[in-house]
Short mmCIF file of C-alpha atoms in Angstrom, two decimals:
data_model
loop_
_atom_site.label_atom_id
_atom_site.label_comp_id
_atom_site.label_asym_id
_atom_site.label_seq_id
_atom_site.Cartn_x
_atom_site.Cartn_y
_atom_site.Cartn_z
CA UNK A 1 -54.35 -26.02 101.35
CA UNK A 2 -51.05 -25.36 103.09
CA UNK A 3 -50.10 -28.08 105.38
CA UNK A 4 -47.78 -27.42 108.37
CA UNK A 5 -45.10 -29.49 109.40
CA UNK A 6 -44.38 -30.93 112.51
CA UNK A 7 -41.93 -28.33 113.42
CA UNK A 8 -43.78 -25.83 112.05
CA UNK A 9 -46.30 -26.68 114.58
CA UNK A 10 -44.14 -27.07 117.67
CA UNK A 11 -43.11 -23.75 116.95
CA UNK A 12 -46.47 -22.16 116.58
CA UNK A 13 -47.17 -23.99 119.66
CA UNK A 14 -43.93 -22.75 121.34
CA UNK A 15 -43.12 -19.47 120.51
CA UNK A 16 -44.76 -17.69 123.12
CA UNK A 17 -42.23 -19.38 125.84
CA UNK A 18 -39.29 -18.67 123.49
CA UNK A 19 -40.50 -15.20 123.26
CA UNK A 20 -40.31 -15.57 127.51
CA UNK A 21 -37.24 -16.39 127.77
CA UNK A 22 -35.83 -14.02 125.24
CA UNK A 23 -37.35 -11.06 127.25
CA UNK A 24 -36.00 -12.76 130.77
CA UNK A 25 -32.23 -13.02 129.26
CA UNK A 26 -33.26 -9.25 127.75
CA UNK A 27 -34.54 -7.89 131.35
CA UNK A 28 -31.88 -9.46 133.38
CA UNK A 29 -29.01 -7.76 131.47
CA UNK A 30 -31.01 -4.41 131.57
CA UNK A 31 -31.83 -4.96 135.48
CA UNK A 32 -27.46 -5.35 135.84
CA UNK A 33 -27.26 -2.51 133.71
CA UNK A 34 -29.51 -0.64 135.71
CA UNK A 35 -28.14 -1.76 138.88
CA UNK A 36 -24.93 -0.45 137.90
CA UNK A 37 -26.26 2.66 136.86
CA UNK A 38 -27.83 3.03 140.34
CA UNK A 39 -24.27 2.13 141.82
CA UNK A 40 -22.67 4.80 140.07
CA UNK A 41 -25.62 7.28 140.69
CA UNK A 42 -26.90 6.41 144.00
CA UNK A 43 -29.76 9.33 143.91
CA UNK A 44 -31.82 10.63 141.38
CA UNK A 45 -31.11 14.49 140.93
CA UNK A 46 -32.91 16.76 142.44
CA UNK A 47 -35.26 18.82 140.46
#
């Protein structure tokens, strides 16, 4: 049987709040980028 090491573990343990706060670093920098976006486009277009 495969035995895990103590990192190993930690990271099985762990990686759903890396995975967090990967995708909160990811959404901030979208949520500027869309901020800006709104900035320079203030209103949808009209359809």
């Amino acid at each position: 049987m495969y035995e895990y090491t103590k990192y190993e573990k930690y990271v099985k343990r762990f990686w759903k709040i890396y995975i967090f706060t990967i995708l909160f670093f990811i959404s901030e920098y979208y949520i500027q980028v869309f901020l800006l976006f709104l900035t320079i486009f203030p209103y949808p277009p009209e359809t």
